[in-house]
mmCIF file with all atom_site columns, C-alpha atoms in Angstrom:
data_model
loop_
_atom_site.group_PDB
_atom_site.id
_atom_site.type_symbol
_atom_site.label_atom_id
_atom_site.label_alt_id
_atom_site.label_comp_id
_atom_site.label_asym_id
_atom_site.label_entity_id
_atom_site.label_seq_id
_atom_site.pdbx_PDB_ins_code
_atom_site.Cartn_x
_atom_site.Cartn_y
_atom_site.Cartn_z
_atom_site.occupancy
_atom_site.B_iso_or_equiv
_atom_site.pdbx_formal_charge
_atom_site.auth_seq_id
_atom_site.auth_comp_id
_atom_site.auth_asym_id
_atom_site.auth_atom_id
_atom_site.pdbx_PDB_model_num
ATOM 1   C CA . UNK A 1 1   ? -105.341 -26.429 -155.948 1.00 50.00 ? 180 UNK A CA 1
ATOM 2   C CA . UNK A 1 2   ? -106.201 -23.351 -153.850 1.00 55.00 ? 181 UNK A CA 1
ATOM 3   C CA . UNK A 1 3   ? -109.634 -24.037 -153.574 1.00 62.00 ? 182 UNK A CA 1
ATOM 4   C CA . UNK A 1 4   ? -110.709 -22.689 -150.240 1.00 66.00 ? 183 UNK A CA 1
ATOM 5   C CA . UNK A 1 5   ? -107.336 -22.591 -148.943 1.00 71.00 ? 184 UNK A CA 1
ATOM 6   C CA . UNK A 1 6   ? -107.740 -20.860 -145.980 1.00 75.00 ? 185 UNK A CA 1
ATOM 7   C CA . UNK A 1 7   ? -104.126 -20.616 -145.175 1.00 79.00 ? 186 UNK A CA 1
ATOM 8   C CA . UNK A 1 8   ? -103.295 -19.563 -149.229 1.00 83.00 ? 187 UNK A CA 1
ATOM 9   C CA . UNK A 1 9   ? -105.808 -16.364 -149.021 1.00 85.00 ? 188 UNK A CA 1
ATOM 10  C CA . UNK A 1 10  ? -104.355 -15.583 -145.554 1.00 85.00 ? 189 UNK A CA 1
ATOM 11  C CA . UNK A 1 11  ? -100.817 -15.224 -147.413 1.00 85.00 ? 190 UNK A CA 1
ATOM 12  C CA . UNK A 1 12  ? -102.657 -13.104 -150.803 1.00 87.00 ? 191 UNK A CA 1
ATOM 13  C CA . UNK A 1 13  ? -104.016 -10.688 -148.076 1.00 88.00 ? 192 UNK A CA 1
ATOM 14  C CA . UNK A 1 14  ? -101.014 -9.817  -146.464 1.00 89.00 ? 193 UNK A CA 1
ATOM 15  C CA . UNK A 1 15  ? -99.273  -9.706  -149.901 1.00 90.00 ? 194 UNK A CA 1
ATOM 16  C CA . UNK A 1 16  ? -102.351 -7.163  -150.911 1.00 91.00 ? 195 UNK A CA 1
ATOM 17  C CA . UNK A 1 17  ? -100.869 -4.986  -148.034 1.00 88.00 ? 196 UNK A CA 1
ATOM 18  C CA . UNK A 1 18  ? -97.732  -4.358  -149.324 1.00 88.00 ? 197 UNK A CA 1
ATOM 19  C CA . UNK A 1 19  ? -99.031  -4.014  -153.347 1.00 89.00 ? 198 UNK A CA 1
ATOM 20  C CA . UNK A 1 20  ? -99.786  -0.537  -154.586 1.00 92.00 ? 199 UNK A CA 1
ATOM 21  C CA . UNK A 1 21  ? -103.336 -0.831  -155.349 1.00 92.00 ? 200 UNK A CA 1
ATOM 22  C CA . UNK A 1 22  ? -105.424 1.305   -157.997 1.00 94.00 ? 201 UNK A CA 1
ATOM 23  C CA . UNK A 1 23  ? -108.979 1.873   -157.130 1.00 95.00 ? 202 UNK A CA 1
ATOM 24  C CA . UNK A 1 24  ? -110.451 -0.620  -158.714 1.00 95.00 ? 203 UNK A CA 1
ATOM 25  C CA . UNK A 1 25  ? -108.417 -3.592  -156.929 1.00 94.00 ? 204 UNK A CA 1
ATOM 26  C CA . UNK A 1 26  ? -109.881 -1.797  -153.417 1.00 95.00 ? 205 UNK A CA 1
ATOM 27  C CA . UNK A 1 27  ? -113.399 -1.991  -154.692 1.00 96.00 ? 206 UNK A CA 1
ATOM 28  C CA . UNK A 1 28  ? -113.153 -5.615  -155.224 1.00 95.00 ? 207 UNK A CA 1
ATOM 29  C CA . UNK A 1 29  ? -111.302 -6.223  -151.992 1.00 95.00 ? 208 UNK A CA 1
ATOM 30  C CA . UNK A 1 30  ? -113.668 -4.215  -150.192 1.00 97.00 ? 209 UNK A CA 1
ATOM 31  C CA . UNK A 1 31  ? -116.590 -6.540  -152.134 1.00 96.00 ? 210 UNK A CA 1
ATOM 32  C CA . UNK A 1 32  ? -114.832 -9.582  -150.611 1.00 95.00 ? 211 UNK A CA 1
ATOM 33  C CA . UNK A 1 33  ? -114.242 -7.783  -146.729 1.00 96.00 ? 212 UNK A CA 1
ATOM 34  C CA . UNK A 1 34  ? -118.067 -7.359  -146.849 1.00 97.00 ? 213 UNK A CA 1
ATOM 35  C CA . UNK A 1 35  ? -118.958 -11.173 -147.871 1.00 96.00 ? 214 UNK A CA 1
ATOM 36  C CA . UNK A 1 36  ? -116.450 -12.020 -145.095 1.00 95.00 ? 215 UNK A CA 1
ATOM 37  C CA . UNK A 1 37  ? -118.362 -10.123 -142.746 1.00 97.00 ? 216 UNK A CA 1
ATOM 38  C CA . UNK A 1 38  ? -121.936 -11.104 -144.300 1.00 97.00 ? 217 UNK A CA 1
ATOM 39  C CA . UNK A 1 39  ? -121.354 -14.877 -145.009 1.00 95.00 ? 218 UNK A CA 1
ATOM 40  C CA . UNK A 1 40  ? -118.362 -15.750 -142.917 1.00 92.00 ? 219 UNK A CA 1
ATOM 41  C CA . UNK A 1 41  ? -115.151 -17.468 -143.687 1.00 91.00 ? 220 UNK A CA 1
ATOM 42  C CA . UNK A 1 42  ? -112.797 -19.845 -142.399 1.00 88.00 ? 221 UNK A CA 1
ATOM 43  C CA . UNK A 1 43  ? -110.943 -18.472 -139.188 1.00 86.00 ? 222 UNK A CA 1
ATOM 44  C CA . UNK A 1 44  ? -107.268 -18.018 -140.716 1.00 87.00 ? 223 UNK A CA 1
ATOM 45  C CA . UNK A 1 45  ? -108.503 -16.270 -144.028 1.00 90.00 ? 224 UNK A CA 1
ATOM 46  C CA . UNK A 1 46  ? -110.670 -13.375 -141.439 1.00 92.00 ? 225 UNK A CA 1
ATOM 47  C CA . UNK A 1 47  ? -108.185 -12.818 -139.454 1.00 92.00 ? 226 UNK A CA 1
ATOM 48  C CA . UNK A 1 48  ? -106.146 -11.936 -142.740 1.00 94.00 ? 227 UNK A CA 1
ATOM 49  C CA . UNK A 1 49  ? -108.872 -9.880  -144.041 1.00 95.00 ? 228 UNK A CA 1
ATOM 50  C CA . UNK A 1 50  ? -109.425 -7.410  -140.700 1.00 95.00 ? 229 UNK A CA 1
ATOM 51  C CA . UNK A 1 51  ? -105.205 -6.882  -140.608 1.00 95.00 ? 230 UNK A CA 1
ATOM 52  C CA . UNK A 1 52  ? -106.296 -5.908  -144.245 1.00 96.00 ? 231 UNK A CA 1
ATOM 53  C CA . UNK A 1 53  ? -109.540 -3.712  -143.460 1.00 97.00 ? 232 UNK A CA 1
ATOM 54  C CA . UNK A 1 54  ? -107.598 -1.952  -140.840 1.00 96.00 ? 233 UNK A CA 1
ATOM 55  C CA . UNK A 1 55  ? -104.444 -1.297  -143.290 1.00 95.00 ? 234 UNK A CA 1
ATOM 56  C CA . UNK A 1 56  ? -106.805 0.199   -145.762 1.00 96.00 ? 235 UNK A CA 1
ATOM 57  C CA . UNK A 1 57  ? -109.184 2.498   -143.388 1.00 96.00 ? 236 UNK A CA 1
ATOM 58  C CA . UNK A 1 58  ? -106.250 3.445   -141.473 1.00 95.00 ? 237 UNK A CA 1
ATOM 59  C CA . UNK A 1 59  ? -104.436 4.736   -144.873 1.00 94.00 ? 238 UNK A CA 1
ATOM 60  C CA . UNK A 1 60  ? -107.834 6.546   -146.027 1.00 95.00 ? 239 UNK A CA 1
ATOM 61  C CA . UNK A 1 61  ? -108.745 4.032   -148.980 1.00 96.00 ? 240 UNK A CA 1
ATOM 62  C CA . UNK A 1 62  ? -112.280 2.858   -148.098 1.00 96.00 ? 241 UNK A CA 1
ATOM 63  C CA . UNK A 1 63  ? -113.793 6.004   -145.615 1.00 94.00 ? 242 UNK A CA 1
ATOM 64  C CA . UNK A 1 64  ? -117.413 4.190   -144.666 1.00 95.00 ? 243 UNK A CA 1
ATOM 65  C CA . UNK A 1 65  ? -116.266 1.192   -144.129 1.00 97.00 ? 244 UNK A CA 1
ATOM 66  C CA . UNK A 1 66  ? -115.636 1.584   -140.286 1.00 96.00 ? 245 UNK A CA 1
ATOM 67  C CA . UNK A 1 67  ? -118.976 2.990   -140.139 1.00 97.00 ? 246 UNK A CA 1
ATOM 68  C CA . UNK A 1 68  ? -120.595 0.471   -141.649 1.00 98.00 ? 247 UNK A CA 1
ATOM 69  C CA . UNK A 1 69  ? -118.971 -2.047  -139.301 1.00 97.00 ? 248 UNK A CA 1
ATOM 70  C CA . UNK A 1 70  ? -119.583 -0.033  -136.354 1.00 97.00 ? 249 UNK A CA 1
ATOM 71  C CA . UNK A 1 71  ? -123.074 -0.219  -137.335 1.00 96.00 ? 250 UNK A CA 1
ATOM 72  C CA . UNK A 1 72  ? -123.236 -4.010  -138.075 1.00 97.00 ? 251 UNK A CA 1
ATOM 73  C CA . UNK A 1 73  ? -121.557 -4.683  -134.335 1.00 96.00 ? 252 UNK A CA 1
ATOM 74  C CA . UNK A 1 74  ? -123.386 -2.901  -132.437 1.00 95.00 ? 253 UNK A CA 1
ATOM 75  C CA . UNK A 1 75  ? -125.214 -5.243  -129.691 1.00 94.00 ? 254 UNK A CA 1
ATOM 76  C CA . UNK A 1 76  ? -123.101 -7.866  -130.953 1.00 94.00 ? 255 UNK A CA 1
ATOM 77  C CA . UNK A 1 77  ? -122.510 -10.258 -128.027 1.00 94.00 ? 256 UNK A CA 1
ATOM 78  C CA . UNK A 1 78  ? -118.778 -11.482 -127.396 1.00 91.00 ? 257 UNK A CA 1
ATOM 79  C CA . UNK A 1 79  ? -118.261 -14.554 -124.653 1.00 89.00 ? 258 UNK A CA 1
ATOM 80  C CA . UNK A 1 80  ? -115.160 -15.660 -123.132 1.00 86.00 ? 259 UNK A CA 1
ATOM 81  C CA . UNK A 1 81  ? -114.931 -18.797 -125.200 1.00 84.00 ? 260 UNK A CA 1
ATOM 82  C CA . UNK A 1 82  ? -113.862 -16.790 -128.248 1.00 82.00 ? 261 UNK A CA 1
ATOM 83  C CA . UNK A 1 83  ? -112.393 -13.724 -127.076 1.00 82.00 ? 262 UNK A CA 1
ATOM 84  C CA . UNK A 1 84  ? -108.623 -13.011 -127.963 1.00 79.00 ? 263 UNK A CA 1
ATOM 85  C CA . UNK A 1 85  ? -106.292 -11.841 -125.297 1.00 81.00 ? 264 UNK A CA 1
ATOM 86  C CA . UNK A 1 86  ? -107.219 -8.538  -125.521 1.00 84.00 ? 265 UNK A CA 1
ATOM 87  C CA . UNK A 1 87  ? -110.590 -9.433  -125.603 1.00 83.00 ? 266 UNK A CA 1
ATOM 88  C CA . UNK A 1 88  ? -110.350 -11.076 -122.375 1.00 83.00 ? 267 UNK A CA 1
ATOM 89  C CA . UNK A 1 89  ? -108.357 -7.955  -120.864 1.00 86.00 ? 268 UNK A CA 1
ATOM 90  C CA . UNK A 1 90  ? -111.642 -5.718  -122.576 1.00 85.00 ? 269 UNK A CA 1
ATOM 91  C CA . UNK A 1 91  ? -114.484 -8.319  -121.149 1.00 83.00 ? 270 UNK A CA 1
ATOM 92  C CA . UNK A 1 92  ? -113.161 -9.924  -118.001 1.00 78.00 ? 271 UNK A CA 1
ATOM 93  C CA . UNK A 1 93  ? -110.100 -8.446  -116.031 1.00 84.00 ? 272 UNK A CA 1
ATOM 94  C CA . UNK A 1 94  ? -110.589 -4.547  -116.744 1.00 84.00 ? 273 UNK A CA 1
ATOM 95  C CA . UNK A 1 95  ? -114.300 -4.011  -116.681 1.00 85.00 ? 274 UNK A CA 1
ATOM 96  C CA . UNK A 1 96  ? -114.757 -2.209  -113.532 1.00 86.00 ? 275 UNK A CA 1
ATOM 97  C CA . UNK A 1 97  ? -118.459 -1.972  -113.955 1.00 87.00 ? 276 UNK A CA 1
ATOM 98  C CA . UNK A 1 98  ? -119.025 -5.425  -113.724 1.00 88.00 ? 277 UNK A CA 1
ATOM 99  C CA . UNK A 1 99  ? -120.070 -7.213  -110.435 1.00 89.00 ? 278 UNK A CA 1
ATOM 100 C CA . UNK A 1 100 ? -118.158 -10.303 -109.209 1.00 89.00 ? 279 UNK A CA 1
ATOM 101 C CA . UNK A 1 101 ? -121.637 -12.430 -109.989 1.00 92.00 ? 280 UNK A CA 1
ATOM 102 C CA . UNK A 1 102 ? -121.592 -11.262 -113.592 1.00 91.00 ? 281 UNK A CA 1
ATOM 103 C CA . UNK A 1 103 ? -117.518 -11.750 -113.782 1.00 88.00 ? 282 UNK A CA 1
ATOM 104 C CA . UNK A 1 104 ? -118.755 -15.409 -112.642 1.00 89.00 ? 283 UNK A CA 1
ATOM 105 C CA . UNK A 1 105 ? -121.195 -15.970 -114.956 1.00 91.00 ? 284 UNK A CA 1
ATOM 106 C CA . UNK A 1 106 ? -119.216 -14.914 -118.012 1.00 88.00 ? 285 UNK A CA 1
ATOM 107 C CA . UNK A 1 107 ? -116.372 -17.254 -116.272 1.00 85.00 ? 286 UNK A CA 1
ATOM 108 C CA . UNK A 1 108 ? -118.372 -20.306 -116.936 1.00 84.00 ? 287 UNK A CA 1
ATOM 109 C CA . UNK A 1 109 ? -117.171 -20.844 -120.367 1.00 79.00 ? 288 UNK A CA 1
ATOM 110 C CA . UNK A 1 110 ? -119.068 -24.014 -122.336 1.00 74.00 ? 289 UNK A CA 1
ATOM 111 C CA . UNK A 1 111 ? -115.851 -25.224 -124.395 1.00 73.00 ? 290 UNK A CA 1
ATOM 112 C CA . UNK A 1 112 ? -118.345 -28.023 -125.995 1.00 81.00 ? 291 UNK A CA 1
ATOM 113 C CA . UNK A 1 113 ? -121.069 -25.839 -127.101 1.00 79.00 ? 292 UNK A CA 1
ATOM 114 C CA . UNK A 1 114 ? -122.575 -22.020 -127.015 1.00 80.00 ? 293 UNK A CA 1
ATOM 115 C CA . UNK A 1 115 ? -121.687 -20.219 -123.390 1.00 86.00 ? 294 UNK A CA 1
ATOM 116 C CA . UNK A 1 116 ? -124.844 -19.915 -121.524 1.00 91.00 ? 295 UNK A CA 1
ATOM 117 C CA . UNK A 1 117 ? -123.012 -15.563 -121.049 1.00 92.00 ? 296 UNK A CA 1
ATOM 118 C CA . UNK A 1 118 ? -122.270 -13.010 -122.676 1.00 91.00 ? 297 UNK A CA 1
ATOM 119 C CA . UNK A 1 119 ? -121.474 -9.359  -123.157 1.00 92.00 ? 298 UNK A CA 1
ATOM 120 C CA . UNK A 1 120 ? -122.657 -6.887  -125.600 1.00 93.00 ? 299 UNK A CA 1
ATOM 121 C CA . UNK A 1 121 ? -120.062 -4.697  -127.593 1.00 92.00 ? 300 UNK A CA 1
ATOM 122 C CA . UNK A 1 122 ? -118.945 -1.989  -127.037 1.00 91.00 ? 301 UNK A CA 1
ATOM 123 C CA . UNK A 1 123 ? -120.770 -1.385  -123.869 1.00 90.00 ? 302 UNK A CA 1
ATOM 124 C CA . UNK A 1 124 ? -119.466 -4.213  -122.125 1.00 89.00 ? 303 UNK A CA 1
ATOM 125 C CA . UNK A 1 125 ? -121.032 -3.586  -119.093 1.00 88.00 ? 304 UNK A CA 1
ATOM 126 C CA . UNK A 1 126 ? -123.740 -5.917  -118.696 1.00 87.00 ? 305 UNK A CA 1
ATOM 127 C CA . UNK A 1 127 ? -124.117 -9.416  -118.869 1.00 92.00 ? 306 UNK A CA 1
ATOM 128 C CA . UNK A 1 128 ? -126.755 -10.973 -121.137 1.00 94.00 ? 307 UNK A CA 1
ATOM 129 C CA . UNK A 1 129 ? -128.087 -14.252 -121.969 1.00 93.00 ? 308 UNK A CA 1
ATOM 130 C CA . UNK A 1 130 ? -126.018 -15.776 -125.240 1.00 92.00 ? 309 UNK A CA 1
ATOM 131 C CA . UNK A 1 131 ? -126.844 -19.578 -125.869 1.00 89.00 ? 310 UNK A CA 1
ATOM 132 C CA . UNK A 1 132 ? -129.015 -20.301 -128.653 1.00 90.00 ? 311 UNK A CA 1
ATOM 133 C CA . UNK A 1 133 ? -129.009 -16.726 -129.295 1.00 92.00 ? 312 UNK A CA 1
ATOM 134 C CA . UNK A 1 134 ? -125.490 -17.110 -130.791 1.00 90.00 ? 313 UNK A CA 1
ATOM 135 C CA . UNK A 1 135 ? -126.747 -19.327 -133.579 1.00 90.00 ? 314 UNK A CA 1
ATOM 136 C CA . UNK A 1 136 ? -128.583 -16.419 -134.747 1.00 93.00 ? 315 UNK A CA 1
ATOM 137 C CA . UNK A 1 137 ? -127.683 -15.368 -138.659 1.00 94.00 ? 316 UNK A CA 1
ATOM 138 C CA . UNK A 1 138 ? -128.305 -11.738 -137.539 1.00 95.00 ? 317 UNK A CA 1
ATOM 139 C CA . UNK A 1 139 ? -126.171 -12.264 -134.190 1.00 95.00 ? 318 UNK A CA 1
ATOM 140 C CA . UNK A 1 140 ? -123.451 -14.402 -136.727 1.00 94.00 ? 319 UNK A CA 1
ATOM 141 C CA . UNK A 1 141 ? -123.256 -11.183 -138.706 1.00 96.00 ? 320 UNK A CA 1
ATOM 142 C CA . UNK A 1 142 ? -122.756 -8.940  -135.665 1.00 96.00 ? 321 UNK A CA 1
ATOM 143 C CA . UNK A 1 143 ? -120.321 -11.350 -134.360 1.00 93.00 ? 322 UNK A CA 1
ATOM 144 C CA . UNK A 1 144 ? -118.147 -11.144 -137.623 1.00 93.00 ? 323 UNK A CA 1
ATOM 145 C CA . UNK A 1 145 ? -118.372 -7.349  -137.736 1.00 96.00 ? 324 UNK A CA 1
ATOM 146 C CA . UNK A 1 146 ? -116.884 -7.341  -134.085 1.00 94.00 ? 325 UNK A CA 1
ATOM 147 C CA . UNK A 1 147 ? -113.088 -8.687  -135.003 1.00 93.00 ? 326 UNK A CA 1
ATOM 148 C CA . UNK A 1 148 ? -113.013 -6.981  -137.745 1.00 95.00 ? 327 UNK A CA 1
ATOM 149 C CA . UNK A 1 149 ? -113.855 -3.864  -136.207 1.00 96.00 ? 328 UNK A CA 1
ATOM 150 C CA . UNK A 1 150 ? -111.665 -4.184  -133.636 1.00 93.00 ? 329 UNK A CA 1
ATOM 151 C CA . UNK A 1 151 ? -108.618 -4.320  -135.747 1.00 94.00 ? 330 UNK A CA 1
ATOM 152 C CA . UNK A 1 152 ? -109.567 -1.436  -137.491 1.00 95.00 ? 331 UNK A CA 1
ATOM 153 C CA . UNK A 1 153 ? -109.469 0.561   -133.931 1.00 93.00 ? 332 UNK A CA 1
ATOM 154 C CA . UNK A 1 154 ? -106.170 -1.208  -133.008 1.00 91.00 ? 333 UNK A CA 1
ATOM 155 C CA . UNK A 1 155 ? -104.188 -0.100  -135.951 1.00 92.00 ? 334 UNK A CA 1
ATOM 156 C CA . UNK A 1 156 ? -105.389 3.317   -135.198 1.00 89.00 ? 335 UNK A CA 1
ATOM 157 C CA . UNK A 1 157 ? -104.486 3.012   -131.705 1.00 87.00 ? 336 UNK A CA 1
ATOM 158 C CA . UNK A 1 158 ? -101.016 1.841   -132.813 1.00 86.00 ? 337 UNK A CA 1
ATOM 159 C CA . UNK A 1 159 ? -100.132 4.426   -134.547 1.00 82.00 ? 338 UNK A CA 1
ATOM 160 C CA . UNK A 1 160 ? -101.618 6.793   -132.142 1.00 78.00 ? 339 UNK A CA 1
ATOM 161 C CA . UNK A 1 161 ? -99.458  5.749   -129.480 1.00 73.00 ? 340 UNK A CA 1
ATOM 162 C CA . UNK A 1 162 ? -102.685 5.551   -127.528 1.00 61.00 ? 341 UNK A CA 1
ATOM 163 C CA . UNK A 1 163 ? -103.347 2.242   -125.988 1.00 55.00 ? 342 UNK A CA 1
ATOM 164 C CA . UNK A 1 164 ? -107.274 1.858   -125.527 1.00 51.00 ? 343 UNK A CA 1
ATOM 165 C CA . UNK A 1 165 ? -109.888 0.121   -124.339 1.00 49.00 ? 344 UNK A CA 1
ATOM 166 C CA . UNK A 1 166 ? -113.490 -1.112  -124.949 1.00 48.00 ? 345 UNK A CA 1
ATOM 167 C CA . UNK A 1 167 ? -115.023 2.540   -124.999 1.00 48.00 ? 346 UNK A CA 1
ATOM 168 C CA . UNK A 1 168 ? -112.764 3.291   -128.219 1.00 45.00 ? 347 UNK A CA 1
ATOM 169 C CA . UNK A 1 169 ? -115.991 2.751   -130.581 1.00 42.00 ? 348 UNK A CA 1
#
């Protein structure tokens, strides 16, 4: 009845928050985070499973993962098309080291297809090609890494106090 419900795993992740977990239960989890971030999943389900990757980094129970996403991310490139808000703020309004011709260029957003610009985390700072290049299984994988990474650094920034930017990785 489930069967890739995307909404149902959404609610089993959140519930996985609040469970007292043994070891063994984070092992698997941290089996299915990876094939999220590998292989992809349906959009409601990922966003459920970073809010879960950053609940269990931030409260010490898997120590390499951030690493191993910061490594996965790295030239990842993030367009306006699917950027969250904060995304948008990180890219577009408060990157200072951006010229207006690159702010225009990443502006052009391609709503029916690949944008013809992006950015490349967690620099930011300079525009590249995307297109085709966004198709790319490697550049899929780097893409998924991105949210998920980006959660993780948000939930340590909220409970820092500390509200941060781009540069946090």
């Amino acid at each position: 009845m489930l069967f890739r419900s995307g909404y149902a795993k959404r609610y089993l992740a959140r519930r996985l928050q609040q469970s007292p977990l043994r070891d063994a239960d984070v092992v698997r989890i941290e089996t299915v985070l990876r094939r999220a971030v590998l292989e992809g999943t349906g959009l409601e389900e990922y966003r459920a499973y970073a809010k879960l990757a950053a609940h269990l980094v931030e409260s010490g129970r898997l120590p390499d993962f951030e690493d191993w996403l910061e490594g996965l991310a790295e030239g990842a490139i993030l367009t306006l098309d699917r950027a969250d808000g904060e995304g948008w703020r990180d890219i577009f309004i408060e990157n200072e080291n951006l010229s207006e011709q690159d702010k225009a260029r990443l502006g052009r957003v391609n709503w029916f297809g690949p944008s013809k610009w992006g950015t490349r985390w967690p620099w930011l700072d300079e525009v590249v090609r995307a297109g085709k290049r966004l198709r790319d299984k490697d550049e899929r994988v780097r893409r998924n890494a991105c949210p998920m990474l980006r959660a993780v650094l948000r939930r340590r920034q909220s409970r820092s106090g500390v509200r941060g930017g781009h540069g946090a990785a």
